[in-house]
Amino acid sequence: LVKIKDLKKYYRVGDERIEALRGINLDIPQGEFISIVGTSGSGKSTLLNIMSGLERPTKGEIIIGKASLNKIKEKRLSDFRRDNIGFIFQSYNLLAPLTALENTVLPLIFRGIGKKEREIRGKEILKIVGLEDRMHNRPNQMSGGQQQRVSIARALINNPKIIFADEPTGNLDSKTTEEILELLIKSAKENNSTLVMVTHDPVVAARADRSIHLKDGLIIKEEIFNHE
Amino acid sequence: LVKIKDLKKYYRVGDERIEALRGINLDIPQGEFISIVGTSGSGKSTLLNIMSGLERPTKGEIIIGKASLNKIKEKRLSDFRRDNIGFIFQSYNLLAPLTALENTVLPLIFRGIGKKEREIRGKEILKIVGLEDRMHNRPNQMSGGQQQRVSIARALINNPKIIFADEPTGNLDSKTTEEILELLIKSAKENNSTLVMVTHDPVVAARADRSIHLKDGLIIKEEIFNHE
Ligand SMILES: Nc1ncnc2c1ncn2[C@@H]1O[C@H](COP(=O)(O)OP(=O)(O)OP(=O)(O)O)[C@@H](O)[C@H]1O
Ligand SMILES: Nc1ncnc2c1ncn2[C@@H]1O[C@H](COP(=O)(O)OP(=O)(O)OP(=O)(O)O)[C@@H](O)[C@H]1O
Ligand SMILES: [Mg+2]
Ligand SMILES: [Mg+2]
């Protein structure tokens, strides 16, 4: 499903060039759960942003299904993301003036889903992540982990074909982490969705089918896990 | 040094009352390293915010040294924080238009320290957290963990008497986590500073002298650790 060929990403800061990704090659079959680990600054978020079409590569190709993300125009790219991708951001990216419920149903608004159905589906997913009594709170009226769970609810509400999760459990205690992991894995299995998860937690990383290790913008190691 | 007596904090959302803290009693001697754990939403950040004077309690007392934080006026409270407290936020709270170096030296500007000395001290602490080649990057030009480390550098640059850290290693891999922990513990020891750290990582929590467990706004357990 996801094919990455010799992917490079360079940033410019002043007259310095930062090589965030230096040549990534990776194939991810539909329905796989793959985790990405590596030290702070190794390129994990950058890789996720490019895989999901949020940023363009400097060189190389990223193909999802039949769509060549590095080639298609911005409007088509944004439609593609809206229809196929759920993204859980490392810093949540919730809209401050909106409540948990309003933030959660944003992807449904973009797909033209009516108010009544949005409310039903929004409440349902918020209940699943344990936030049914925080539905009408705005982000600054919630804890860090509660905001993270709204971000997760918003990513899942569309049953996307691919879920990209950047540190989805970084602000959660172990019990809530386990519940969220179970939710992500179960939703992915039900829809045969691909789950690509960046994490610093080796216990979380080992729940995947496969784990790739980044260091200085390159894949230095791959681990395959057998779960029963 | 820090005395908390029957501390309560209630929030109002619509016509609902959320009891974030329901009666906290805690004494922290100068120089102690205490960790605070608990599930998402249990009141950890709220407790930290009140202990450091960033929020006022609804009921109860918070005394640091001779200062009664719940009683003193806003201006005196803000001077007290500036002179005595370093705070590492769960969501970093960096200023977007400023570089890593400029964000880091903000506490020195507030204390009237001159430009030359600010630059020397800022570069020194950024080098210690491994960010000397990101000094002139703004937050959106840095990874999550790099932003977290700038937040840490900024909190330490004043050698504050009390360091409050809200999930300081949540976005860091295990190697960087260890380096940052060593730094925080070492800086605290050198200045006989008190270190109050919220964390979800039980390994990090166990590095403290003592750990308190919050659940639904109350302390339900205390653990004491003996380190050699
Ligand atoms: N400004 C606010 N208005 C309303 N409710 C709030 C506000 N701030 C916090 N809360 C609520 O108070 C409770 C405690 O929040 P707090 O941020 O202290 O939790 P926490 O233990 O730090 O959680 P996490 O581990 O998720 O960061 C939560 O249920 C939260 O929804
Ligand atoms: N917009 C940008 N401009 C300049 N440099 C950037 C930009 N975004 C990222 N970088 C740099 O690219 C490198 C990789 O960043 P990335 O966010 O992918 O790291 P990461 O592995 O997600 O780190 P963390 O674990 O800390 O979140 C970092 O060194 C960072 O400073
Ligand atoms: Mg990242
Ligand atoms: Mg918190």
mmCIF file with all atom_site columns, N, CA and C in Angstrom, chain B residues 75-140:
data_model
loop_
_atom_site.group_PDB
_atom_site.id
_atom_site.type_symbol
_atom_site.label_atom_id
_atom_site.label_alt_id
_atom_site.label_comp_id
_atom_site.label_asym_id
_atom_site.label_entity_id
_atom_site.label_seq_id
_atom_site.pdbx_PDB_ins_code
_atom_site.Cartn_x
_atom_site.Cartn_y
_atom_site.Cartn_z
_atom_site.occupancy
_atom_site.B_iso_or_equiv
_atom_site.pdbx_formal_charge
_atom_site.auth_seq_id
_atom_site.auth_comp_id
_atom_site.auth_asym_id
_atom_site.auth_atom_id
_atom_site.pdbx_PDB_model_num
ATOM 1   N N  . LYS B 1 75  ? 1.224  40.805 41.847 1.00 0.00 ? 75  LYS B N  1
ATOM 2   C CA . LYS B 1 75  ? 2.539  41.342 41.487 1.00 0.00 ? 75  LYS B CA 1
ATOM 3   C C  . LYS B 1 75  ? 3.624  40.661 42.317 1.00 0.00 ? 75  LYS B C  1
ATOM 4   N N  . ARG B 1 76  ? 3.372  40.517 43.611 1.00 0.00 ? 76  ARG B N  1
ATOM 5   C CA . ARG B 1 76  ? 4.383  39.886 44.488 1.00 0.00 ? 76  ARG B CA 1
ATOM 6   C C  . ARG B 1 76  ? 4.535  38.412 44.125 1.00 0.00 ? 76  ARG B C  1
ATOM 7   N N  . LEU B 1 77  ? 3.409  37.786 43.755 1.00 0.00 ? 77  LEU B N  1
ATOM 8   C CA . LEU B 1 77  ? 3.436  36.374 43.377 1.00 0.00 ? 77  LEU B CA 1
ATOM 9   C C  . LEU B 1 77  ? 4.290  36.184 42.125 1.00 0.00 ? 77  LEU B C  1
ATOM 10  N N  . SER B 1 78  ? 4.114  37.096 41.179 1.00 0.00 ? 78  SER B N  1
ATOM 11  C CA . SER B 1 78  ? 4.855  36.963 39.929 1.00 0.00 ? 78  SER B CA 1
ATOM 12  C C  . SER B 1 78  ? 6.353  37.235 40.144 1.00 0.00 ? 78  SER B C  1
ATOM 13  N N  . ASP B 1 79  ? 6.699  38.178 41.025 1.00 0.00 ? 79  ASP B N  1
ATOM 14  C CA . ASP B 1 79  ? 8.119  38.398 41.360 1.00 0.00 ? 79  ASP B CA 1
ATOM 15  C C  . ASP B 1 79  ? 8.684  37.167 42.054 1.00 0.00 ? 79  ASP B C  1
ATOM 16  N N  . PHE B 1 80  ? 7.876  36.577 42.955 1.00 0.00 ? 80  PHE B N  1
ATOM 17  C CA . PHE B 1 80  ? 8.319  35.395 43.692 1.00 0.00 ? 80  PHE B CA 1
ATOM 18  C C  . PHE B 1 80  ? 8.650  34.258 42.725 1.00 0.00 ? 80  PHE B C  1
ATOM 19  N N  . ARG B 1 81  ? 7.752  34.044 41.747 1.00 0.00 ? 81  ARG B N  1
ATOM 20  C CA . ARG B 1 81  ? 7.982  32.978 40.752 1.00 0.00 ? 81  ARG B CA 1
ATOM 21  C C  . ARG B 1 81  ? 9.259  33.255 39.967 1.00 0.00 ? 81  ARG B C  1
ATOM 22  N N  . ARG B 1 82  ? 9.421  34.498 39.528 1.00 0.00 ? 82  ARG B N  1
ATOM 23  C CA . ARG B 1 82  ? 10.567 34.862 38.705 1.00 0.00 ? 82  ARG B CA 1
ATOM 24  C C  . ARG B 1 82  ? 11.874 34.597 39.444 1.00 0.00 ? 82  ARG B C  1
ATOM 25  N N  . ASP B 1 83  ? 11.892 34.865 40.736 1.00 0.00 ? 83  ASP B N  1
ATOM 26  C CA . ASP B 1 83  ? 13.144 34.753 41.488 1.00 0.00 ? 83  ASP B CA 1
ATOM 27  C C  . ASP B 1 83  ? 13.426 33.356 42.030 1.00 0.00 ? 83  ASP B C  1
ATOM 28  N N  . ASN B 1 84  ? 12.396 32.532 42.190 1.00 0.00 ? 84  ASN B N  1
ATOM 29  C CA . ASN B 1 84  ? 12.604 31.277 42.909 1.00 0.00 ? 84  ASN B CA 1
ATOM 30  C C  . ASN B 1 84  ? 12.261 30.001 42.151 1.00 0.00 ? 84  ASN B C  1
ATOM 31  N N  . ILE B 1 85  ? 11.486 30.131 41.081 1.00 0.00 ? 85  ILE B N  1
ATOM 32  C CA . ILE B 1 85  ? 10.882 28.941 40.490 1.00 0.00 ? 85  ILE B CA 1
ATOM 33  C C  . ILE B 1 85  ? 11.259 28.749 39.038 1.00 0.00 ? 85  ILE B C  1
ATOM 34  N N  . GLY B 1 86  ? 11.541 27.512 38.672 1.00 0.00 ? 86  GLY B N  1
ATOM 35  C CA . GLY B 1 86  ? 11.719 27.142 37.269 1.00 0.00 ? 86  GLY B CA 1
ATOM 36  C C  . GLY B 1 86  ? 10.599 26.179 36.906 1.00 0.00 ? 86  GLY B C  1
ATOM 37  N N  . PHE B 1 87  ? 9.945  26.392 35.770 1.00 0.00 ? 87  PHE B N  1
ATOM 38  C CA . PHE B 1 87  ? 8.794  25.546 35.413 1.00 0.00 ? 87  PHE B CA 1
ATOM 39  C C  . PHE B 1 87  ? 8.968  24.939 34.038 1.00 0.00 ? 87  PHE B C  1
ATOM 40  N N  . ILE B 1 88  ? 8.841  23.612 33.963 1.00 0.00 ? 88  ILE B N  1
ATOM 41  C CA . ILE B 1 88  ? 8.878  22.904 32.681 1.00 0.00 ? 88  ILE B CA 1
ATOM 42  C C  . ILE B 1 88  ? 7.454  22.460 32.373 1.00 0.00 ? 88  ILE B C  1
ATOM 43  N N  . PHE B 1 89  ? 6.857  23.028 31.333 1.00 0.00 ? 89  PHE B N  1
ATOM 44  C CA . PHE B 1 89  ? 5.439  22.802 31.046 1.00 0.00 ? 89  PHE B CA 1
ATOM 45  C C  . PHE B 1 89  ? 5.186  21.514 30.267 1.00 0.00 ? 89  PHE B C  1
ATOM 46  N N  . GLN B 1 90  ? 4.012  20.923 30.470 1.00 0.00 ? 90  GLN B N  1
ATOM 47  C CA . GLN B 1 90  ? 3.627  19.709 29.743 1.00 0.00 ? 90  GLN B CA 1
ATOM 48  C C  . GLN B 1 90  ? 3.552  19.988 28.239 1.00 0.00 ? 90  GLN B C  1
ATOM 49  N N  . SER B 1 91  ? 3.212  21.237 27.880 1.00 0.00 ? 91  SER B N  1
ATOM 50  C CA . SER B 1 91  ? 3.192  21.554 26.445 1.00 0.00 ? 91  SER B CA 1
ATOM 51  C C  . SER B 1 91  ? 4.212  22.645 26.109 1.00 0.00 ? 91  SER B C  1
ATOM 52  N N  . TYR B 1 92  ? 5.342  22.610 26.767 1.00 0.00 ? 92  TYR B N  1
ATOM 53  C CA . TYR B 1 92  ? 6.527  23.428 26.508 1.00 0.00 ? 92  TYR B CA 1
ATOM 54  C C  . TYR B 1 92  ? 6.324  24.942 26.653 1.00 0.00 ? 92  TYR B C  1
ATOM 55  N N  . ASN B 1 93  ? 5.283  25.508 26.085 1.00 0.00 ? 93  ASN B N  1
ATOM 56  C CA . ASN B 1 93  ? 5.015  26.949 26.167 1.00 0.00 ? 93  ASN B CA 1
ATOM 57  C C  . ASN B 1 93  ? 6.193  27.800 25.700 1.00 0.00 ? 93  ASN B C  1
ATOM 58  N N  . LEU B 1 94  ? 6.761  27.454 24.558 1.00 0.00 ? 94  LEU B N  1
ATOM 59  C CA . LEU B 1 94  ? 7.813  28.298 23.981 1.00 0.00 ? 94  LEU B CA 1
ATOM 60  C C  . LEU B 1 94  ? 7.150  29.415 23.177 1.00 0.00 ? 94  LEU B C  1
ATOM 61  N N  . LEU B 1 95  ? 7.859  30.524 23.017 1.00 0.00 ? 95  LEU B N  1
ATOM 62  C CA . LEU B 1 95  ? 7.320  31.616 22.200 1.00 0.00 ? 95  LEU B CA 1
ATOM 63  C C  . LEU B 1 95  ? 7.719  31.382 20.750 1.00 0.00 ? 95  LEU B C  1
ATOM 64  N N  . ALA B 1 96  ? 6.696  31.283 19.896 1.00 0.00 ? 96  ALA B N  1
ATOM 65  C CA . ALA B 1 96  ? 6.924  30.861 18.513 1.00 0.00 ? 96  ALA B CA 1
ATOM 66  C C  . ALA B 1 96  ? 7.862  31.761 17.698 1.00 0.00 ? 96  ALA B C  1
ATOM 67  N N  . PRO B 1 97  ? 7.811  33.094 17.887 1.00 0.00 ? 97  PRO B N  1
ATOM 68  C CA . PRO B 1 97  ? 8.690  33.923 17.045 1.00 0.00 ? 97  PRO B CA 1
ATOM 69  C C  . PRO B 1 97  ? 10.143 33.946 17.517 1.00 0.00 ? 97  PRO B C  1
ATOM 70  N N  . LEU B 1 98  ? 10.415 33.371 18.718 1.00 0.00 ? 98  LEU B N  1
ATOM 71  C CA . LEU B 1 98  ? 11.775 33.436 19.264 1.00 0.00 ? 98  LEU B CA 1
ATOM 72  C C  . LEU B 1 98  ? 12.560 32.163 18.995 1.00 0.00 ? 98  LEU B C  1
ATOM 73  N N  . THR B 1 99  ? 13.875 32.309 18.884 1.00 0.00 ? 99  THR B N  1
ATOM 74  C CA . THR B 1 99  ? 14.731 31.138 18.668 1.00 0.00 ? 99  THR B CA 1
ATOM 75  C C  . THR B 1 99  ? 14.889 30.359 19.976 1.00 0.00 ? 99  THR B C  1
ATOM 76  N N  . ALA B 1 100 ? 15.530 29.202 19.888 1.00 0.00 ? 100 ALA B N  1
ATOM 77  C CA . ALA B 1 100 ? 15.806 28.385 21.075 1.00 0.00 ? 100 ALA B CA 1
ATOM 78  C C  . ALA B 1 100 ? 16.590 29.206 22.097 1.00 0.00 ? 100 ALA B C  1
ATOM 79  N N  . LEU B 1 101 ? 17.609 29.918 21.618 1.00 0.00 ? 101 LEU B N  1
ATOM 80  C CA . LEU B 1 101 ? 18.440 30.720 22.522 1.00 0.00 ? 101 LEU B CA 1
ATOM 81  C C  . LEU B 1 101 ? 17.622 31.842 23.173 1.00 0.00 ? 101 LEU B C  1
ATOM 82  N N  . GLU B 1 102 ? 16.835 32.547 22.370 1.00 0.00 ? 102 GLU B N  1
ATOM 83  C CA . GLU B 1 102 ? 16.030 33.651 22.909 1.00 0.00 ? 102 GLU B CA 1
ATOM 84  C C  . GLU B 1 102 ? 15.001 33.157 23.917 1.00 0.00 ? 102 GLU B C  1
ATOM 85  N N  . ASN B 1 103 ? 14.373 32.007 23.638 1.00 0.00 ? 103 ASN B N  1
ATOM 86  C CA . ASN B 1 103 ? 13.415 31.433 24.580 1.00 0.00 ? 103 ASN B CA 1
ATOM 87  C C  . ASN B 1 103 ? 14.112 31.066 25.892 1.00 0.00 ? 103 ASN B C  1
ATOM 88  N N  . THR B 1 104 ? 15.307 30.500 25.755 1.00 0.00 ? 104 THR B N  1
ATOM 89  C CA . THR B 1 104 ? 16.032 30.001 26.928 1.00 0.00 ? 104 THR B CA 1
ATOM 90  C C  . THR B 1 104 ? 16.426 31.134 27.889 1.00 0.00 ? 104 THR B C  1
ATOM 91  N N  . VAL B 1 105 ? 16.798 32.300 27.350 1.00 0.00 ? 105 VAL B N  1
ATOM 92  C CA . VAL B 1 105 ? 17.311 33.374 28.220 1.00 0.00 ? 105 VAL B CA 1
ATOM 93  C C  . VAL B 1 105 ? 16.225 34.322 28.728 1.00 0.00 ? 105 VAL B C  1
ATOM 94  N N  . LEU B 1 106 ? 14.965 34.051 28.385 1.00 0.00 ? 106 LEU B N  1
ATOM 95  C CA . LEU B 1 106 ? 13.872 34.924 28.849 1.00 0.00 ? 106 LEU B CA 1
ATOM 96  C C  . LEU B 1 106 ? 13.910 35.169 30.367 1.00 0.00 ? 106 LEU B C  1
ATOM 97  N N  . PRO B 1 107 ? 14.091 34.141 31.198 1.00 0.00 ? 107 PRO B N  1
ATOM 98  C CA . PRO B 1 107 ? 14.117 34.387 32.651 1.00 0.00 ? 107 PRO B CA 1
ATOM 99  C C  . PRO B 1 107 ? 15.230 35.354 33.059 1.00 0.00 ? 107 PRO B C  1
ATOM 100 N N  . LEU B 1 108 ? 16.326 35.383 32.314 1.00 0.00 ? 108 LEU B N  1
ATOM 101 C CA . LEU B 1 108 ? 17.428 36.289 32.643 1.00 0.00 ? 108 LEU B CA 1
ATOM 102 C C  . LEU B 1 108 ? 17.074 37.723 32.261 1.00 0.00 ? 108 LEU B C  1
ATOM 103 N N  . ILE B 1 109 ? 16.323 37.881 31.159 1.00 0.00 ? 109 ILE B N  1
ATOM 104 C CA . ILE B 1 109 ? 15.866 39.216 30.766 1.00 0.00 ? 109 ILE B CA 1
ATOM 105 C C  . ILE B 1 109 ? 14.983 39.786 31.876 1.00 0.00 ? 109 ILE B C  1
ATOM 106 N N  . PHE B 1 110 ? 14.112 38.909 32.413 1.00 0.00 ? 110 PHE B N  1
ATOM 107 C CA . PHE B 1 110 ? 13.200 39.380 33.466 1.00 0.00 ? 110 PHE B CA 1
ATOM 108 C C  . PHE B 1 110 ? 13.928 39.749 34.741 1.00 0.00 ? 110 PHE B C  1
ATOM 109 N N  . ARG B 1 111 ? 15.176 39.244 34.886 1.00 0.00 ? 111 ARG B N  1
ATOM 110 C CA . ARG B 1 111 ? 15.926 39.592 36.097 1.00 0.00 ? 111 ARG B CA 1
ATOM 111 C C  . ARG B 1 111 ? 16.939 40.693 35.827 1.00 0.00 ? 111 ARG B C  1
ATOM 112 N N  . GLY B 1 112 ? 16.854 41.277 34.628 1.00 0.00 ? 112 GLY B N  1
ATOM 113 C CA . GLY B 1 112 ? 17.720 42.410 34.320 1.00 0.00 ? 112 GLY B CA 1
ATOM 114 C C  . GLY B 1 112 ? 19.165 42.047 34.024 1.00 0.00 ? 112 GLY B C  1
ATOM 115 N N  . ILE B 1 113 ? 19.419 40.811 33.649 1.00 0.00 ? 113 ILE B N  1
ATOM 116 C CA . ILE B 1 113 ? 20.796 40.383 33.325 1.00 0.00 ? 113 ILE B CA 1
ATOM 117 C C  . ILE B 1 113 ? 21.158 40.906 31.929 1.00 0.00 ? 113 ILE B C  1
ATOM 118 N N  . GLY B 1 114 ? 22.385 41.387 31.773 1.00 0.00 ? 114 GLY B N  1
ATOM 119 C CA . GLY B 1 114 ? 22.809 42.011 30.518 1.00 0.00 ? 114 GLY B CA 1
ATOM 120 C C  . GLY B 1 114 ? 22.985 41.030 29.374 1.00 0.00 ? 114 GLY B C  1
ATOM 121 N N  . LYS B 1 115 ? 22.977 41.561 28.149 1.00 0.00 ? 115 LYS B N  1
ATOM 122 C CA . LYS B 1 115 ? 22.970 40.757 26.929 1.00 0.00 ? 115 LYS B CA 1
ATOM 123 C C  . LYS B 1 115 ? 24.155 39.804 26.828 1.00 0.00 ? 115 LYS B C  1
ATOM 124 N N  . LYS B 1 116 ? 25.364 40.303 27.168 1.00 0.00 ? 116 LYS B N  1
ATOM 125 C CA . LYS B 1 116 ? 26.572 39.490 27.030 1.00 0.00 ? 116 LYS B CA 1
ATOM 126 C C  . LYS B 1 116 ? 26.496 38.236 27.920 1.00 0.00 ? 116 LYS B C  1
ATOM 127 N N  . GLU B 1 117 ? 26.121 38.467 29.179 1.00 0.00 ? 117 GLU B N  1
ATOM 128 C CA . GLU B 1 117 ? 26.050 37.339 30.115 1.00 0.00 ? 117 GLU B CA 1
ATOM 129 C C  . GLU B 1 117 ? 24.934 36.385 29.736 1.00 0.00 ? 117 GLU B C  1
ATOM 130 N N  . ARG B 1 118 ? 23.810 36.917 29.227 1.00 0.00 ? 118 ARG B N  1
ATOM 131 C CA . ARG B 1 118 ? 22.682 36.062 28.811 1.00 0.00 ? 118 ARG B CA 1
ATOM 132 C C  . ARG B 1 118 ? 23.130 35.092 27.725 1.00 0.00 ? 118 ARG B C  1
ATOM 133 N N  . GLU B 1 119 ? 23.893 35.650 26.769 1.00 0.00 ? 119 GLU B N  1
ATOM 134 C CA . GLU B 1 119 ? 24.309 34.838 25.628 1.00 0.00 ? 119 GLU B CA 1
ATOM 135 C C  . GLU B 1 119 ? 25.225 33.695 26.097 1.00 0.00 ? 119 GLU B C  1
ATOM 136 N N  . ILE B 1 120 ? 26.139 34.031 27.016 1.00 0.00 ? 120 ILE B N  1
ATOM 137 C CA . ILE B 1 120 ? 27.076 33.009 27.523 1.00 0.00 ? 120 ILE B CA 1
ATOM 138 C C  . ILE B 1 120 ? 26.314 31.907 28.255 1.00 0.00 ? 120 ILE B C  1
ATOM 139 N N  . ARG B 1 121 ? 25.426 32.314 29.163 1.00 0.00 ? 121 ARG B N  1
ATOM 140 C CA . ARG B 1 121 ? 24.706 31.314 29.967 1.00 0.00 ? 121 ARG B CA 1
ATOM 141 C C  . ARG B 1 121 ? 23.720 30.532 29.125 1.00 0.00 ? 121 ARG B C  1
ATOM 142 N N  . GLY B 1 122 ? 23.084 31.200 28.165 1.00 0.00 ? 122 GLY B N  1
ATOM 143 C CA . GLY B 1 122 ? 22.118 30.517 27.291 1.00 0.00 ? 122 GLY B CA 1
ATOM 144 C C  . GLY B 1 122 ? 22.792 29.441 26.453 1.00 0.00 ? 122 GLY B C  1
ATOM 145 N N  . LYS B 1 123 ? 23.939 29.782 25.865 1.00 0.00 ? 123 LYS B N  1
ATOM 146 C CA . LYS B 1 123 ? 24.653 28.805 25.029 1.00 0.00 ? 123 LYS B CA 1
ATOM 147 C C  . LYS B 1 123 ? 25.136 27.628 25.861 1.00 0.00 ? 123 LYS B C  1
ATOM 148 N N  . GLU B 1 124 ? 25.568 27.935 27.087 1.00 0.00 ? 124 GLU B N  1
ATOM 149 C CA . GLU B 1 124 ? 26.094 26.889 27.961 1.00 0.00 ? 124 GLU B CA 1
ATOM 150 C C  . GLU B 1 124 ? 25.017 25.861 28.298 1.00 0.00 ? 124 GLU B C  1
ATOM 151 N N  . ILE B 1 125 ? 23.827 26.331 28.706 1.00 0.00 ? 125 ILE B N  1
ATOM 152 C CA . ILE B 1 125 ? 22.777 25.381 29.095 1.00 0.00 ? 125 ILE B CA 1
ATOM 153 C C  . ILE B 1 125 ? 22.234 24.639 27.866 1.00 0.00 ? 125 ILE B C  1
ATOM 154 N N  . LEU B 1 126 ? 22.178 25.287 26.712 1.00 0.00 ? 126 LEU B N  1
ATOM 155 C CA . LEU B 1 126 ? 21.696 24.607 25.508 1.00 0.00 ? 126 LEU B CA 1
ATOM 156 C C  . LEU B 1 126 ? 22.682 23.531 25.067 1.00 0.00 ? 126 LEU B C  1
ATOM 157 N N  . LYS B 1 127 ? 23.973 23.791 25.301 1.00 0.00 ? 127 LYS B N  1
ATOM 158 C CA . LYS B 1 127 ? 24.987 22.786 24.982 1.00 0.00 ? 127 LYS B CA 1
ATOM 159 C C  . LYS B 1 127 ? 24.781 21.566 25.880 1.00 0.00 ? 127 LYS B C  1
ATOM 160 N N  . ILE B 1 128 ? 24.500 21.819 27.160 1.00 0.00 ? 128 ILE B N  1
ATOM 161 C CA . ILE B 1 128 ? 24.322 20.721 28.108 1.00 0.00 ? 128 ILE B CA 1
ATOM 162 C C  . ILE B 1 128 ? 23.126 19.839 27.724 1.00 0.00 ? 128 ILE B C  1
ATOM 163 N N  . VAL B 1 129 ? 22.055 20.431 27.175 1.00 0.00 ? 129 VAL B N  1
ATOM 164 C CA . VAL B 1 129 ? 20.897 19.598 26.781 1.00 0.00 ? 129 VAL B CA 1
ATOM 165 C C  . VAL B 1 129 ? 21.028 19.096 25.340 1.00 0.00 ? 129 VAL B C  1
ATOM 166 N N  . GLY B 1 130 ? 22.200 19.314 24.727 1.00 0.00 ? 130 GLY B N  1
ATOM 167 C CA . GLY B 1 130 ? 22.455 18.741 23.402 1.00 0.00 ? 130 GLY B CA 1
ATOM 168 C C  . GLY B 1 130 ? 21.857 19.532 22.251 1.00 0.00 ? 130 GLY B C  1
ATOM 169 N N  . LEU B 1 131 ? 21.653 20.847 22.440 1.00 0.00 ? 131 LEU B N  1
ATOM 170 C CA . LEU B 1 131 ? 21.013 21.633 21.374 1.00 0.00 ? 131 LEU B CA 1
ATOM 171 C C  . LEU B 1 131 ? 21.887 22.767 20.853 1.00 0.00 ? 131 LEU B C  1
ATOM 172 N N  . GLU B 1 132 ? 23.223 22.633 20.973 1.00 0.00 ? 132 GLU B N  1
ATOM 173 C CA . GLU B 1 132 ? 24.058 23.762 20.547 1.00 0.00 ? 132 GLU B CA 1
ATOM 174 C C  . GLU B 1 132 ? 23.957 24.020 19.035 1.00 0.00 ? 132 GLU B C  1
ATOM 175 N N  . ASP B 1 133 ? 23.554 23.022 18.247 1.00 0.00 ? 133 ASP B N  1
ATOM 176 C CA . ASP B 1 133 ? 23.410 23.307 16.811 1.00 0.00 ? 133 ASP B CA 1
ATOM 177 C C  . ASP B 1 133 ? 21.954 23.554 16.428 1.00 0.00 ? 133 ASP B C  1
ATOM 178 N N  . ARG B 1 134 ? 21.119 23.869 17.419 1.00 0.00 ? 134 ARG B N  1
ATOM 179 C CA . ARG B 1 134 ? 19.739 24.266 17.119 1.00 0.00 ? 134 ARG B CA 1
ATOM 180 C C  . ARG B 1 134 ? 19.426 25.619 17.750 1.00 0.00 ? 134 ARG B C  1
ATOM 181 N N  . MET B 1 135 ? 20.469 26.319 18.193 1.00 0.00 ? 135 MET B N  1
ATOM 182 C CA . MET B 1 135 ? 20.296 27.558 18.980 1.00 0.00 ? 135 MET B CA 1
ATOM 183 C C  . MET B 1 135 ? 19.477 28.622 18.277 1.00 0.00 ? 135 MET B C  1
ATOM 184 N N  . HIS B 1 136 ? 19.629 28.683 16.952 1.00 0.00 ? 136 HIS B N  1
ATOM 185 C CA . HIS B 1 136 ? 18.972 29.770 16.219 1.00 0.00 ? 136 HIS B CA 1
ATOM 186 C C  . HIS B 1 136 ? 17.726 29.284 15.490 1.00 0.00 ? 136 HIS B C  1
ATOM 187 N N  . ASN B 1 137 ? 17.276 28.082 15.857 1.00 0.00 ? 137 ASN B N  1
ATOM 188 C CA . ASN B 1 137 ? 16.019 27.570 15.283 1.00 0.00 ? 137 ASN B CA 1
ATOM 189 C C  . ASN B 1 137 ? 14.852 28.073 16.099 1.00 0.00 ? 137 ASN B C  1
ATOM 190 N N  . ARG B 1 138 ? 13.736 28.347 15.406 1.00 0.00 ? 138 ARG B N  1
ATOM 191 C CA . ARG B 1 138 ? 12.504 28.646 16.131 1.00 0.00 ? 138 ARG B CA 1
ATOM 192 C C  . ARG B 1 138 ? 11.783 27.337 16.446 1.00 0.00 ? 138 ARG B C  1
ATOM 193 N N  . PRO B 1 139 ? 10.802 27.354 17.353 1.00 0.00 ? 139 PRO B N  1
ATOM 194 C CA . PRO B 1 139 ? 10.137 26.096 17.739 1.00 0.00 ? 139 PRO B CA 1
ATOM 195 C C  . PRO B 1 139 ? 9.628  25.267 16.560 1.00 0.00 ? 139 PRO B C  1
ATOM 196 N N  . ASN B 1 140 ? 9.039  25.902 15.537 1.00 0.00 ? 140 ASN B N  1
ATOM 197 C CA . ASN B 1 140 ? 8.501  25.088 14.439 1.00 0.00 ? 140 ASN B CA 1
ATOM 198 C C  . ASN B 1 140 ? 9.598  24.587 13.503 1.00 0.00 ? 140 ASN B C  1
#
